[in-house]
Coordinates of C-alpha atoms in Angstrom, one line a residue:
X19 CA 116.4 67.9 127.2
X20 CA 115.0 65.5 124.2
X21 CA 113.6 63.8 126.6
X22 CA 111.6 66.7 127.4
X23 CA 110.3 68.2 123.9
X24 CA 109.5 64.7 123.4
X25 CA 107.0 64.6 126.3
X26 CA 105.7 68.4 125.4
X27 CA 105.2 67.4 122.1
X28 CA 103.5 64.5 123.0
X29 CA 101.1 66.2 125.7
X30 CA 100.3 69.3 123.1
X31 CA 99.6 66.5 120.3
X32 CA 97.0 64.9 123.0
X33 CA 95.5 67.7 124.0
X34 CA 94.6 69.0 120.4
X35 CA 93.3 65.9 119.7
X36 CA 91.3 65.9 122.5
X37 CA 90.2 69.6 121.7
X38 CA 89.4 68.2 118.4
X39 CA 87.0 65.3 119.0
X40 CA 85.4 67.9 121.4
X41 CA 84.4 70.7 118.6
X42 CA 83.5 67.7 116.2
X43 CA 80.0 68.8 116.9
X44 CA 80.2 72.1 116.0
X45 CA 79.9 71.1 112.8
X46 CA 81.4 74.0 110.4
X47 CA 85.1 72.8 109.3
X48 CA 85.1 70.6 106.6
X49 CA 84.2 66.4 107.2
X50 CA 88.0 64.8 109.0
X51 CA 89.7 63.0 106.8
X52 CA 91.1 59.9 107.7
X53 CA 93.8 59.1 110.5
X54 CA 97.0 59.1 108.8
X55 CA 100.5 58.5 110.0
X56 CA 102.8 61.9 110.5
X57 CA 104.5 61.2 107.5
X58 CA 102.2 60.3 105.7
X59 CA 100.7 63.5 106.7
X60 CA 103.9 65.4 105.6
X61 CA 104.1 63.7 101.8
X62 CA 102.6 67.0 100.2
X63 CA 103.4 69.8 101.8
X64 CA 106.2 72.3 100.8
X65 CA 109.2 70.5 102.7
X66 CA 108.4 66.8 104.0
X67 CA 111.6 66.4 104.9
X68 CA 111.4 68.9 107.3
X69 CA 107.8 68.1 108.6
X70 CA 108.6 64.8 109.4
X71 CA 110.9 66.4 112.0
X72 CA 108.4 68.9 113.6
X73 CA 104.7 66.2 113.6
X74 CA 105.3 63.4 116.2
X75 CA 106.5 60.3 114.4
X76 CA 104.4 57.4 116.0
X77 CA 100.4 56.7 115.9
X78 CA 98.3 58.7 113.4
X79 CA 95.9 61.6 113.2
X80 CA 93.5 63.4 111.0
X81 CA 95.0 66.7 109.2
X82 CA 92.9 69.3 110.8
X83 CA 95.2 68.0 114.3
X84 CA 98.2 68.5 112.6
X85 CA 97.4 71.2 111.1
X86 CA 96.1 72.5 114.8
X87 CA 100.1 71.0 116.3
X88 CA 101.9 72.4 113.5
X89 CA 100.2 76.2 114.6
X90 CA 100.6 75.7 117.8
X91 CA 104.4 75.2 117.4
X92 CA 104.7 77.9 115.6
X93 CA 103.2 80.5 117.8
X94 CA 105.6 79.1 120.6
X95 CA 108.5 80.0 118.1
X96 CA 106.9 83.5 116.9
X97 CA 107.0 84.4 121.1
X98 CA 110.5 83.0 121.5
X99 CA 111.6 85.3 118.2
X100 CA 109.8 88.4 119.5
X101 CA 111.4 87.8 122.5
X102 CA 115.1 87.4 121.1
X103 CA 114.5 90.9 119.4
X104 CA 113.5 92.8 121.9
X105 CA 116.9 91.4 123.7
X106 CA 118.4 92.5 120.8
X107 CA 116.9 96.2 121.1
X108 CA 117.5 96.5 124.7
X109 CA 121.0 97.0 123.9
X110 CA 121.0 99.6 121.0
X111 CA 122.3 102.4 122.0
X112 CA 125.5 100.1 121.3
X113 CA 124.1 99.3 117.6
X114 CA 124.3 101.1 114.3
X115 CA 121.5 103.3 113.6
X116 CA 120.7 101.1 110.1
X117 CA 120.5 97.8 112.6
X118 CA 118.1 99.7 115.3
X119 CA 116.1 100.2 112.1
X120 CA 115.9 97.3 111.4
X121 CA 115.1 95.6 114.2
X122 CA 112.4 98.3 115.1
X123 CA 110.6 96.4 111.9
X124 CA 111.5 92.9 113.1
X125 CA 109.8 93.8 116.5
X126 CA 106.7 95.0 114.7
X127 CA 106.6 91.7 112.5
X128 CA 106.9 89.5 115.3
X129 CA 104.7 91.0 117.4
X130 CA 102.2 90.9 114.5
X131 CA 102.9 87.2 113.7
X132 CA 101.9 86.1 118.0
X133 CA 99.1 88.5 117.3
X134 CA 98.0 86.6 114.0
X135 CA 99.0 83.0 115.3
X136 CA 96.7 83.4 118.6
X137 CA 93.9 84.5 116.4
X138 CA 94.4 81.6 113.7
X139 CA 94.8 78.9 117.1
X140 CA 91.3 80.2 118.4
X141 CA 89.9 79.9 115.1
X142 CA 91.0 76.4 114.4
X143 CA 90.0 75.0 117.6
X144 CA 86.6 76.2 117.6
X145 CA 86.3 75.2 114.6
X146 CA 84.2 78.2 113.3
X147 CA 83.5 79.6 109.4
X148 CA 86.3 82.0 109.5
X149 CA 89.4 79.7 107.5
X150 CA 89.5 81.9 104.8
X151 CA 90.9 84.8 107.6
X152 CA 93.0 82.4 108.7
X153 CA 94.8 81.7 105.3
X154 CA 95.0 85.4 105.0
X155 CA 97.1 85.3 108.4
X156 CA 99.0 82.5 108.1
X157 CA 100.3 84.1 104.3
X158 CA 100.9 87.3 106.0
X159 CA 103.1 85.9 108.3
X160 CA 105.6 84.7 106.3
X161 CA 105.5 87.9 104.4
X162 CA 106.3 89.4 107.8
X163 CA 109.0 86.7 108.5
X164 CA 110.4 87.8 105.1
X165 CA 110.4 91.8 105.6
X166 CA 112.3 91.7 108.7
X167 CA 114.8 89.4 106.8
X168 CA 115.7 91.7 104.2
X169 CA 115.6 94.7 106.2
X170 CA 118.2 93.2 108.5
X171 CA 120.1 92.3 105.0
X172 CA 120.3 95.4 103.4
X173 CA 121.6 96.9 106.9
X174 CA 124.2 94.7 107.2
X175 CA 126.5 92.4 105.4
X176 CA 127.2 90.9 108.3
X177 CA 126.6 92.0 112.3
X178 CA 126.5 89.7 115.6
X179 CA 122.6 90.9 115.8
X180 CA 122.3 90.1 112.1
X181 CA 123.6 86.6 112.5
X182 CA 122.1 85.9 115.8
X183 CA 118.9 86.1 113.9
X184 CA 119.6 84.3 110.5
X185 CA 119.2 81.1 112.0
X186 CA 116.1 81.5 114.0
X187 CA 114.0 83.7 111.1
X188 CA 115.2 80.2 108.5
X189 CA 113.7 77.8 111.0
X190 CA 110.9 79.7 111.8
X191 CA 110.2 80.4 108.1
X192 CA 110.0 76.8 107.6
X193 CA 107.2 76.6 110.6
X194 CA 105.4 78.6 109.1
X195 CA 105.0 77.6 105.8
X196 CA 104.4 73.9 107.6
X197 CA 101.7 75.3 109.2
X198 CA 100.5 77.3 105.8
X199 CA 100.6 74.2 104.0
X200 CA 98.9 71.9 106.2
X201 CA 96.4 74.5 106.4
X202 CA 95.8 74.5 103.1
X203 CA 95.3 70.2 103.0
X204 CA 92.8 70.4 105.6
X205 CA 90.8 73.6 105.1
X206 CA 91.1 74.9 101.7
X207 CA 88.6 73.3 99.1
X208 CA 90.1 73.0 96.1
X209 CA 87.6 74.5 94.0
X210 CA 89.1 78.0 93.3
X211 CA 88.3 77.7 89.7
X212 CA 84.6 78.5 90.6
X213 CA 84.5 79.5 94.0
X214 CA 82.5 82.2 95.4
X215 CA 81.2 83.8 92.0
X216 CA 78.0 85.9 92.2
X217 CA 75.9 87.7 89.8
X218 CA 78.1 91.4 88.8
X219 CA 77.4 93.9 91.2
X220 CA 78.5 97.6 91.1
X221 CA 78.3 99.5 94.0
X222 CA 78.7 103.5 94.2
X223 CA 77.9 104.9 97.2
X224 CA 81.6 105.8 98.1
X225 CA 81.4 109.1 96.4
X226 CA 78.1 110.4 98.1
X227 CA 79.5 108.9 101.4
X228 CA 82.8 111.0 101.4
X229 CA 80.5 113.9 99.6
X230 CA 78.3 114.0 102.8
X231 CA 81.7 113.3 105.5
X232 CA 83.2 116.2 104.0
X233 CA 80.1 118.7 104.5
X234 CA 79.1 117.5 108.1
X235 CA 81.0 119.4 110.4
X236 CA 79.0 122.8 108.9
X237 CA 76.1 121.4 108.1
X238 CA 75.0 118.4 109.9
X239 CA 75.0 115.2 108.0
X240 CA 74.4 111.6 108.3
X241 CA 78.0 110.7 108.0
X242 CA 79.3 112.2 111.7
X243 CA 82.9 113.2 111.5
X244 CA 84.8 112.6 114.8
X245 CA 87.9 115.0 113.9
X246 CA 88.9 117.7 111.9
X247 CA 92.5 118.6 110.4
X248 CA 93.7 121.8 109.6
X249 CA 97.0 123.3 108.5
X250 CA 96.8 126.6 110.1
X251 CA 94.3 124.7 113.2
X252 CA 91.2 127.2 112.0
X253 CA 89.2 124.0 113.4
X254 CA 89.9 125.5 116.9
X255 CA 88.2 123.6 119.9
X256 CA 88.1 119.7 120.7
X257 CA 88.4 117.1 118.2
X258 CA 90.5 119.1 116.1
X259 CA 93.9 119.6 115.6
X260 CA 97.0 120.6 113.3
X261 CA 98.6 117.6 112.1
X262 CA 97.3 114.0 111.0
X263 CA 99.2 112.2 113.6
X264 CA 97.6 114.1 116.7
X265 CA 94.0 113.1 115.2
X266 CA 94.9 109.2 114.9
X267 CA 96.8 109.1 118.2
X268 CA 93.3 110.8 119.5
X269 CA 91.4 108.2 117.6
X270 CA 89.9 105.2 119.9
X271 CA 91.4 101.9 120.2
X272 CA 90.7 98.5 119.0
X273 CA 87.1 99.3 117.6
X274 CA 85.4 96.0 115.7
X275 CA 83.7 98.4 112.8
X276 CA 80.3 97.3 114.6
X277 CA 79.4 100.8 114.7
X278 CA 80.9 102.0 111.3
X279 CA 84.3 104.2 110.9
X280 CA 85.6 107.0 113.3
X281 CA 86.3 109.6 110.8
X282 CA 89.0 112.2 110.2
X283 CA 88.7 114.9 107.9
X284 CA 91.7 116.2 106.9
X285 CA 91.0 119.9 105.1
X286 CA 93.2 121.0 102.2
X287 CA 96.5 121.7 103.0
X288 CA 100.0 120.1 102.7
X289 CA 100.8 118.3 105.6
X290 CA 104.6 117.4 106.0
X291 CA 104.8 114.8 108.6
X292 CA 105.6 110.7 108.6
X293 CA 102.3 109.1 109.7
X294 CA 101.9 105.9 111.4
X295 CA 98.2 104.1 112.0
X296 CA 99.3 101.3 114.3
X297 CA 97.6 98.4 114.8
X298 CA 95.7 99.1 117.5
X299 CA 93.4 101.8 115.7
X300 CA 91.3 100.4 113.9
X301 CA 88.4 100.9 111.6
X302 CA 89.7 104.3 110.8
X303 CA 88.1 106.0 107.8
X304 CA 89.9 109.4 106.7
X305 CA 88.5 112.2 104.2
X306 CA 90.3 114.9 102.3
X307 CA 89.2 117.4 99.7
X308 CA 90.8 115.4 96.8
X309 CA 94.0 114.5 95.2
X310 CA 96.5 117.3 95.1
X311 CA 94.2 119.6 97.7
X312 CA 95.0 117.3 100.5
X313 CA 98.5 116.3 100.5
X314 CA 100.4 114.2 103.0
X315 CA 104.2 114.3 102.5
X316 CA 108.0 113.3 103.5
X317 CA 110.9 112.1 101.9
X318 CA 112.6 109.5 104.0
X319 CA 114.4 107.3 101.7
X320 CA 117.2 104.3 102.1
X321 CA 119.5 106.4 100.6
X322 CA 118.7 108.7 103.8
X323 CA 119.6 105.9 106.3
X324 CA 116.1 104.6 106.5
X325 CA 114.7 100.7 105.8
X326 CA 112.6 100.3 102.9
X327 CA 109.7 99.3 105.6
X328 CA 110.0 102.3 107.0
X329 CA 110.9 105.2 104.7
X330 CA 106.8 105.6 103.8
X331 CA 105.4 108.7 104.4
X332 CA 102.2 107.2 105.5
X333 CA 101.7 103.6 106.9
X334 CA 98.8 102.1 108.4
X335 CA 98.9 98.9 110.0
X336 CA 95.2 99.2 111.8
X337 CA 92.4 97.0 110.3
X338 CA 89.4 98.4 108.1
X339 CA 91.5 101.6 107.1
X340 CA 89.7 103.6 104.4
X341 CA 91.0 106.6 103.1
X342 CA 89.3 108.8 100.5
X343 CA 89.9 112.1 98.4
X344 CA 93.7 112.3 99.9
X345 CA 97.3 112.3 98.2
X346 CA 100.7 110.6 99.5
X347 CA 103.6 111.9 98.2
X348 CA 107.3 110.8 98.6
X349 CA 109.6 114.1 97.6
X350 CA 112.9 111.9 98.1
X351 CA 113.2 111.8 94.2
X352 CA 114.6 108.6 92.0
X353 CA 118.5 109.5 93.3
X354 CA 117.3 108.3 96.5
X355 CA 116.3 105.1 95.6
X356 CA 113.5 103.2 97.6
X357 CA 111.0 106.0 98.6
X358 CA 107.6 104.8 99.3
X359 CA 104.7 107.2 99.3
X360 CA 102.5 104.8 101.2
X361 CA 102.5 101.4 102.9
X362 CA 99.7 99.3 104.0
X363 CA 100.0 96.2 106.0
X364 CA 96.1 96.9 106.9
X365 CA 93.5 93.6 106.7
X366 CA 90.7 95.2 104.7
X367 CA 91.7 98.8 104.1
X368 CA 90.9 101.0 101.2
X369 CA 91.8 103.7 99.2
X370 CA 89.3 105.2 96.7
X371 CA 90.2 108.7 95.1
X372 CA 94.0 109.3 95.9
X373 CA 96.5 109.9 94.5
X374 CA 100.1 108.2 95.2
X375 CA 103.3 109.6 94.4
X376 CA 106.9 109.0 94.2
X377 CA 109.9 107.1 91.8
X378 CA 110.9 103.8 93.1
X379 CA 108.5 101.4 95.3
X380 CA 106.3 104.2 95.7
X381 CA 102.9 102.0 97.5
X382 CA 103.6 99.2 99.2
X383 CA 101.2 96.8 99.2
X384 CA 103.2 95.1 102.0
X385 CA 100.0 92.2 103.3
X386 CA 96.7 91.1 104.1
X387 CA 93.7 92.2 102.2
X388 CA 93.5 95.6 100.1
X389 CA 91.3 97.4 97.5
X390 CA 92.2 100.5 95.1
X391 CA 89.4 102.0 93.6
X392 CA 90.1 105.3 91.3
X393 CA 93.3 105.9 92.1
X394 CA 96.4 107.3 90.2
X395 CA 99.6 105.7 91.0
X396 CA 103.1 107.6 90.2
X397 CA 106.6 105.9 89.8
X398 CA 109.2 104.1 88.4
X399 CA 111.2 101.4 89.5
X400 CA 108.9 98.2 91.2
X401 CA 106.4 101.3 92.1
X402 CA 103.9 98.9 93.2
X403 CA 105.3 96.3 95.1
X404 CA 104.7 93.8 98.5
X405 CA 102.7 90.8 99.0
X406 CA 99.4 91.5 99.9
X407 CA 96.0 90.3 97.9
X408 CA 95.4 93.0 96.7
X409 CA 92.7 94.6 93.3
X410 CA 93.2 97.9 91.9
X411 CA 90.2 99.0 89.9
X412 CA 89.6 101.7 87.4
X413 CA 92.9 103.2 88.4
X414 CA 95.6 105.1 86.9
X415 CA 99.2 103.8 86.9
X416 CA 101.4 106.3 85.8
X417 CA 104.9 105.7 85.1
X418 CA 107.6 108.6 85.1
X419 CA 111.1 109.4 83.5
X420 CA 113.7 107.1 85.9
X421 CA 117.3 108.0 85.8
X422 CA 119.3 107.2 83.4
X423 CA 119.8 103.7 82.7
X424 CA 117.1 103.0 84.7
X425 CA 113.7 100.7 83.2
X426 CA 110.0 101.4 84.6
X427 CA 108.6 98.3 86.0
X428 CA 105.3 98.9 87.5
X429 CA 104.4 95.8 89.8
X430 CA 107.1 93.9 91.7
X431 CA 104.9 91.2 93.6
X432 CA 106.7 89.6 96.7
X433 CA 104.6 86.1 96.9
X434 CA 107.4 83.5 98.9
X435 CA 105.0 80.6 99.1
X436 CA 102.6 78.9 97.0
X437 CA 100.2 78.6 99.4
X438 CA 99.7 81.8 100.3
X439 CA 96.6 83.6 98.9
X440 CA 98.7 86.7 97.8
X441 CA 99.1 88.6 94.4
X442 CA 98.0 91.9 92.3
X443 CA 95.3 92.2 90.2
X444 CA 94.9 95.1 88.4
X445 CA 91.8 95.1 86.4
X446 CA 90.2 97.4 84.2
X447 CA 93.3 100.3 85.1
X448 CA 95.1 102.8 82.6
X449 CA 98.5 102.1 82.2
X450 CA 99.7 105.2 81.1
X451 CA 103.2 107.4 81.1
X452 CA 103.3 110.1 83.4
X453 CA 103.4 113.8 81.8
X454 CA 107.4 114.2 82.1
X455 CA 107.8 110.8 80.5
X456 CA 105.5 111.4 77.4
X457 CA 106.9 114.9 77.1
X458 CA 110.8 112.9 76.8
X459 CA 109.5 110.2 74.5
X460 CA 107.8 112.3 72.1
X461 CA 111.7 114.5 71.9
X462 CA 112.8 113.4 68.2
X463 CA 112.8 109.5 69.5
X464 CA 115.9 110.5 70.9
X465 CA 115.2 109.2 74.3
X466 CA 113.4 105.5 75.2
X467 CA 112.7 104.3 78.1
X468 CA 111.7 100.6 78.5
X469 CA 108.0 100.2 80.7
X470 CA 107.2 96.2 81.6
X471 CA 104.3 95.2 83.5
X472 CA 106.3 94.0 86.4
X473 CA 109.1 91.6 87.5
X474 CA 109.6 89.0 90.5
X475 CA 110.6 90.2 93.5
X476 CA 110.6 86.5 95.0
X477 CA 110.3 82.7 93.8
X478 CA 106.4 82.8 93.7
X479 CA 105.4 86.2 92.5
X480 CA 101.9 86.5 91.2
X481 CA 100.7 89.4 88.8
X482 CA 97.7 89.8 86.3
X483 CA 96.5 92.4 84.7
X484 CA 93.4 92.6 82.8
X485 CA 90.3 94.4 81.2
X486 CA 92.9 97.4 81.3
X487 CA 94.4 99.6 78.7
X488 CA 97.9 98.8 78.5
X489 CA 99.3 102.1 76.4
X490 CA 102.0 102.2 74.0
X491 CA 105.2 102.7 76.7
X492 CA 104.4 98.9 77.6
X493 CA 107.9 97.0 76.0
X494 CA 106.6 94.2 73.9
X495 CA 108.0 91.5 76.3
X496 CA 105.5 92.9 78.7
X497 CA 107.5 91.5 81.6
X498 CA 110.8 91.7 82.8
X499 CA 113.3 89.5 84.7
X500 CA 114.6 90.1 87.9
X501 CA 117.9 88.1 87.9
X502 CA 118.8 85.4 85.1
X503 CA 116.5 82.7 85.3
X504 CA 115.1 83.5 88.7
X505 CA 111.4 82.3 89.2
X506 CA 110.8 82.2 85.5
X507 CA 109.2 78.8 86.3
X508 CA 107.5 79.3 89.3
X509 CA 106.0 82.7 89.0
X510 CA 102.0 83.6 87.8
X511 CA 101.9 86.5 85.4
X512 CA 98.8 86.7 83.4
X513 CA 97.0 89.4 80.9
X514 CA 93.4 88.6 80.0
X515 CA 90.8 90.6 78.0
X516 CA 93.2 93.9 78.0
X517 CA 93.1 96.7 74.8
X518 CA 95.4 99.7 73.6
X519 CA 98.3 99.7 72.0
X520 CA 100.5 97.9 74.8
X521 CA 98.4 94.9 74.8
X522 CA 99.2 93.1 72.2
X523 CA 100.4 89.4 73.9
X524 CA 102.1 88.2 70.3
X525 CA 105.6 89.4 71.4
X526 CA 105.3 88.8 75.3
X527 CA 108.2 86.6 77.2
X528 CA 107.6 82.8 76.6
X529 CA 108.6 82.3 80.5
X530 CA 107.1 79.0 81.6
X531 CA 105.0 81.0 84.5
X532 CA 103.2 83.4 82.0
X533 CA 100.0 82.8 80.8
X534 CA 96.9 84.6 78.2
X535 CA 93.7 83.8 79.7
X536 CA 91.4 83.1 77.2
X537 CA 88.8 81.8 79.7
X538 CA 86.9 84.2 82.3
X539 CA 86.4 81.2 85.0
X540 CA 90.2 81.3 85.2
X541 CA 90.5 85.4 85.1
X542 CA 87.7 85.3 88.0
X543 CA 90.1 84.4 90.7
X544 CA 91.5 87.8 90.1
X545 CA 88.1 89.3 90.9
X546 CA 86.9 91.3 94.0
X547 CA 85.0 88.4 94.8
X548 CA 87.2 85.8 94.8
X549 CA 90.7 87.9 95.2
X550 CA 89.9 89.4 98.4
X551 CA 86.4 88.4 99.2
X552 CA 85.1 92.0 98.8
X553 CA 81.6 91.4 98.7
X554 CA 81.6 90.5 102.4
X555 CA 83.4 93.9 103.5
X556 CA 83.1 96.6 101.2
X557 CA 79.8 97.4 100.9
X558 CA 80.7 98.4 104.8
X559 CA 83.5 101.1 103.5
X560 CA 81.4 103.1 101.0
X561 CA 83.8 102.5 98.4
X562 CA 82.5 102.2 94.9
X563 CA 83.3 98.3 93.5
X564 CA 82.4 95.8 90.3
X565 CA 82.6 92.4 92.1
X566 CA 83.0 90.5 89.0
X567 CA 84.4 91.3 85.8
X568 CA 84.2 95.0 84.3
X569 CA 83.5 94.3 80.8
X570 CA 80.1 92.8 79.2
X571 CA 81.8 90.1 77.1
X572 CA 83.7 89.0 80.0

């Protein structure tokens, strides 16, 4: 058996090579570097030890053929894990509901990881301009790999599905981040520090665009609006229907945004129903009549039975989501712990003009690319957390009266890797308390509750906030730890250029991983530029956006 994965190994190495000297032509990757040997190959990734055991040990190769190998392998082990789950499932009416759970969201990472590993293989061997999609993929597939791991955790101590799975999701963690890292070597230019910066540009169509979507369906407009949702269905007649799940089931599949958004307009009304956007419906834009007028809402929590994954009231998972003029509301209420209002594991999706509300992890920004632009943001606990890259821009984050005992920590970023090309930026944003919290703090000073910034969910979590208005409910530590020293050293947290009350960085934590900014080339990675190369994609949703910084003396 050796024997044999020696030979594969050997003809897959071969065969990329040969691959590679073919697309040499084409021109668009990067110059080769030199032939190296495998371990030579392997001396700076994340675990050399380990890559040394996966890259073929004799002759040499360039790193854009490792790199190519080290993908390759780990799509073959992303099928062989989707398969072992779906063995898993085929058996569940013999399982705990908590497990079925999850390993409903193990499926739907795995089968997003072959989905994102055949994309990033056809990219590499063709050798075409899109590597900074395929960095996106390759960090959203660990973040998958690590959702599906602590979803089976928190169901169970200990299961035979549980531990049948341990094993494979460790070794195919490490794959992945092989095939991250080597990535990274080959592809990446590192040149971050000044990459991709353009002259400020502020765009503001979004507004007239969702203006002129709203009004089409009685007047005619330039914006044509494919369905209409009603509470009472007062649409009547085709393309319309009573609840938002009917009109994204009825949406098309798989469309490529050539021809712009199929749009939904969802009229005023409370709608109380879980909705999914799954990733076959894509390019979906959807319109409401604005926060608090159209309201989508449920109040599945963990408490209740469900995974964090999937207690949101709305989730989309479909590329080139927008949604505008909408709120997402979580009723569960802080006793139920994890609650979320909205999750979005959506490559370039969108949210200008909602509103989302809940207590703890109310939006998760679970992966990929995202972009929040006047938004308001309820919570408490980690009420903005996951591992996506992800801006919020001039919006509102609002933090609310937890239960007793209980301390407001606004961001809990989930970055796992350091190569991944994950993290929050929130940028010129009001950091405010909620109305229930300011009415409690201003009662004699008998009550305090402690606000911070945010805290690290894992080793490499990555947070800045800047040209914002921290407010006065911001604890002078700014940030707070999740557990003892955990990550203190490894994580990013930066504040740059921020005013009010809460800003002041004199007091802040003096962890090794926490930085002032005091130059704007450094703050500019946290742009819409740079952070998740907005300029090549918005302009397409309508959505309002500064590209670089806010502020004049930036």
């Amino acid at each position: 058996m050796a024997v044999k994965r020696a030979m594969c190994t050997l003809i897959l190495l071969l065969s990329l090579m040969a691959m590679s000297a073919a697309g040499d032509d084409d021109g668009a990757p990067p110059p080769a570097s030199a032939p190296v040997s495998a371990s030579t190959a392997c001396d700076d990734t994340t675990d050399p030890t380990f890559c040394r055991t996966v890259l073929p040990p004799h002759g040499s190769s360039d790193l854009y053929t490792y790199g190519r190998f080290s993908v390759a392998r780990s799509l073959d082990g992303a099928r062989r894990f989707a398969a072992l789950v779906d063995r898993y499932l085929a058996r569940h009416r013999r399982l705990p509901a908590s497990t079925v759970g999850a390993l409903r969201d193990c499926q739907l990472m795995s089968d997003l990881n072959v989905d994102f590993l055949t994309a990033s293989s056809s990219t590499l061997h063709h050798n075409n301009n899109n590597t900074d999609d395929v960095h996106t993929l390759l960090s959203a597939i660990l973040t998958n790999q690590q959702t599906c791991l602590d979803g089976l955790n928190s169901a169970a101590s200990s299961s035979p599905e549980r531990d049948g799975l341990v094993a494979p999701i460790a070794n195919n963690t490490k794959l992945y981040s092989l095939s991250l890292s080597l990535f990274t070597r080959a592809w990446v230019v590192p040149t971050s520090n000044t990459k991709k910066h353009k002259p400020p540009h502020h765009g503001h169509g979004g507004r007239k665009l969702f203006e002129m979507a709203r009004r089409v369906a009685m007047e005619g407009g330039a914006v044509a609006v494919n369905g209409v949702v009603t509470v009472d269905g007062s649409g009547g007649g085709a393309g319309n229907y009573t609840t938002v799940g009917e009109a994204v089931a009825a949406a098309p599949s798989n469309l490529d945004g050539s021809t712009g958004h199929y749009v939904i307009y969802v009229v005023g009304g409370v709608y109380e129903e879980n909705v999914v956007v799954p990733k076959h419906k894509r390019y979906i834009m959807m319109v409401g009549d604005g926060i608090g007028q159209t309201v989508i809402t449920g109040n599945r929590s963990v408490v209740d039975g469900w995974t964090t994954f999937n207690s949101a009231t709305f989730a989309v998972v479909g590329q080139g989501f927008v949604a505008m003029n909408m709120t997402f509301r979580n009723t569960a209420g802080p006793s139920k712990h994890q609650a979320v209002a909205l999750r979005s594991g959506a490559d370039l999706s969108a949210f200008y003009g909602c509103s989302f509300e809940a207590y703890q992890d109310t939006l998760y920004t679970h992966s990929l690319r995202q972009f929040y632009r006047d938004c308001d943001i309820y919570g408490t606990v980690d009420y903005v957390f996951g591992n996506a890259a992800v801006v919020f821009q001039s919006c509102n984050f609002l933090s609310r009266l937890p239960m007793p005992g209980q301390s407001n920590t606004i961001t809990a970023q989930g970055r796992s890797d350091p190569n991944q090309n994950t993290g929050t930026s929130i940028q010129g944003c009001s950091l405010l308390a909620a109305p229930e919290l300011d009415a409690a703090l201003a009662t004699a000073g008998a009550y305090r509750t402690l606000t911070y910034l945010g805290r690290p969910w894992k080793n490499y979590s990555r947070t800045v906030v800047m040209e914002s208005y921290v407010g006065g409910i911001v604890d002078p530590a700014g940030w707070m730890p999740w557990s003892g020293d955990f990550a203190l050293d490894t994580l990013f947290y930066a504040e740059y250029n921020n005013s009010g009350p809460g800003a002041d960085t004199s007091r802040r934590v003096s962890w090794p991983g926490f930085h002032v900014l005091g130059s704007g080339v450094d703050a500019g990675n946290f742009t819409v530029t740079s952070m998740v190369l907005g300029d090549n994609w918005l302009p397409q949703t309508g959505v309002p956006f500064t590209n670089g910084f806010i502020t004049s003396t930036a």
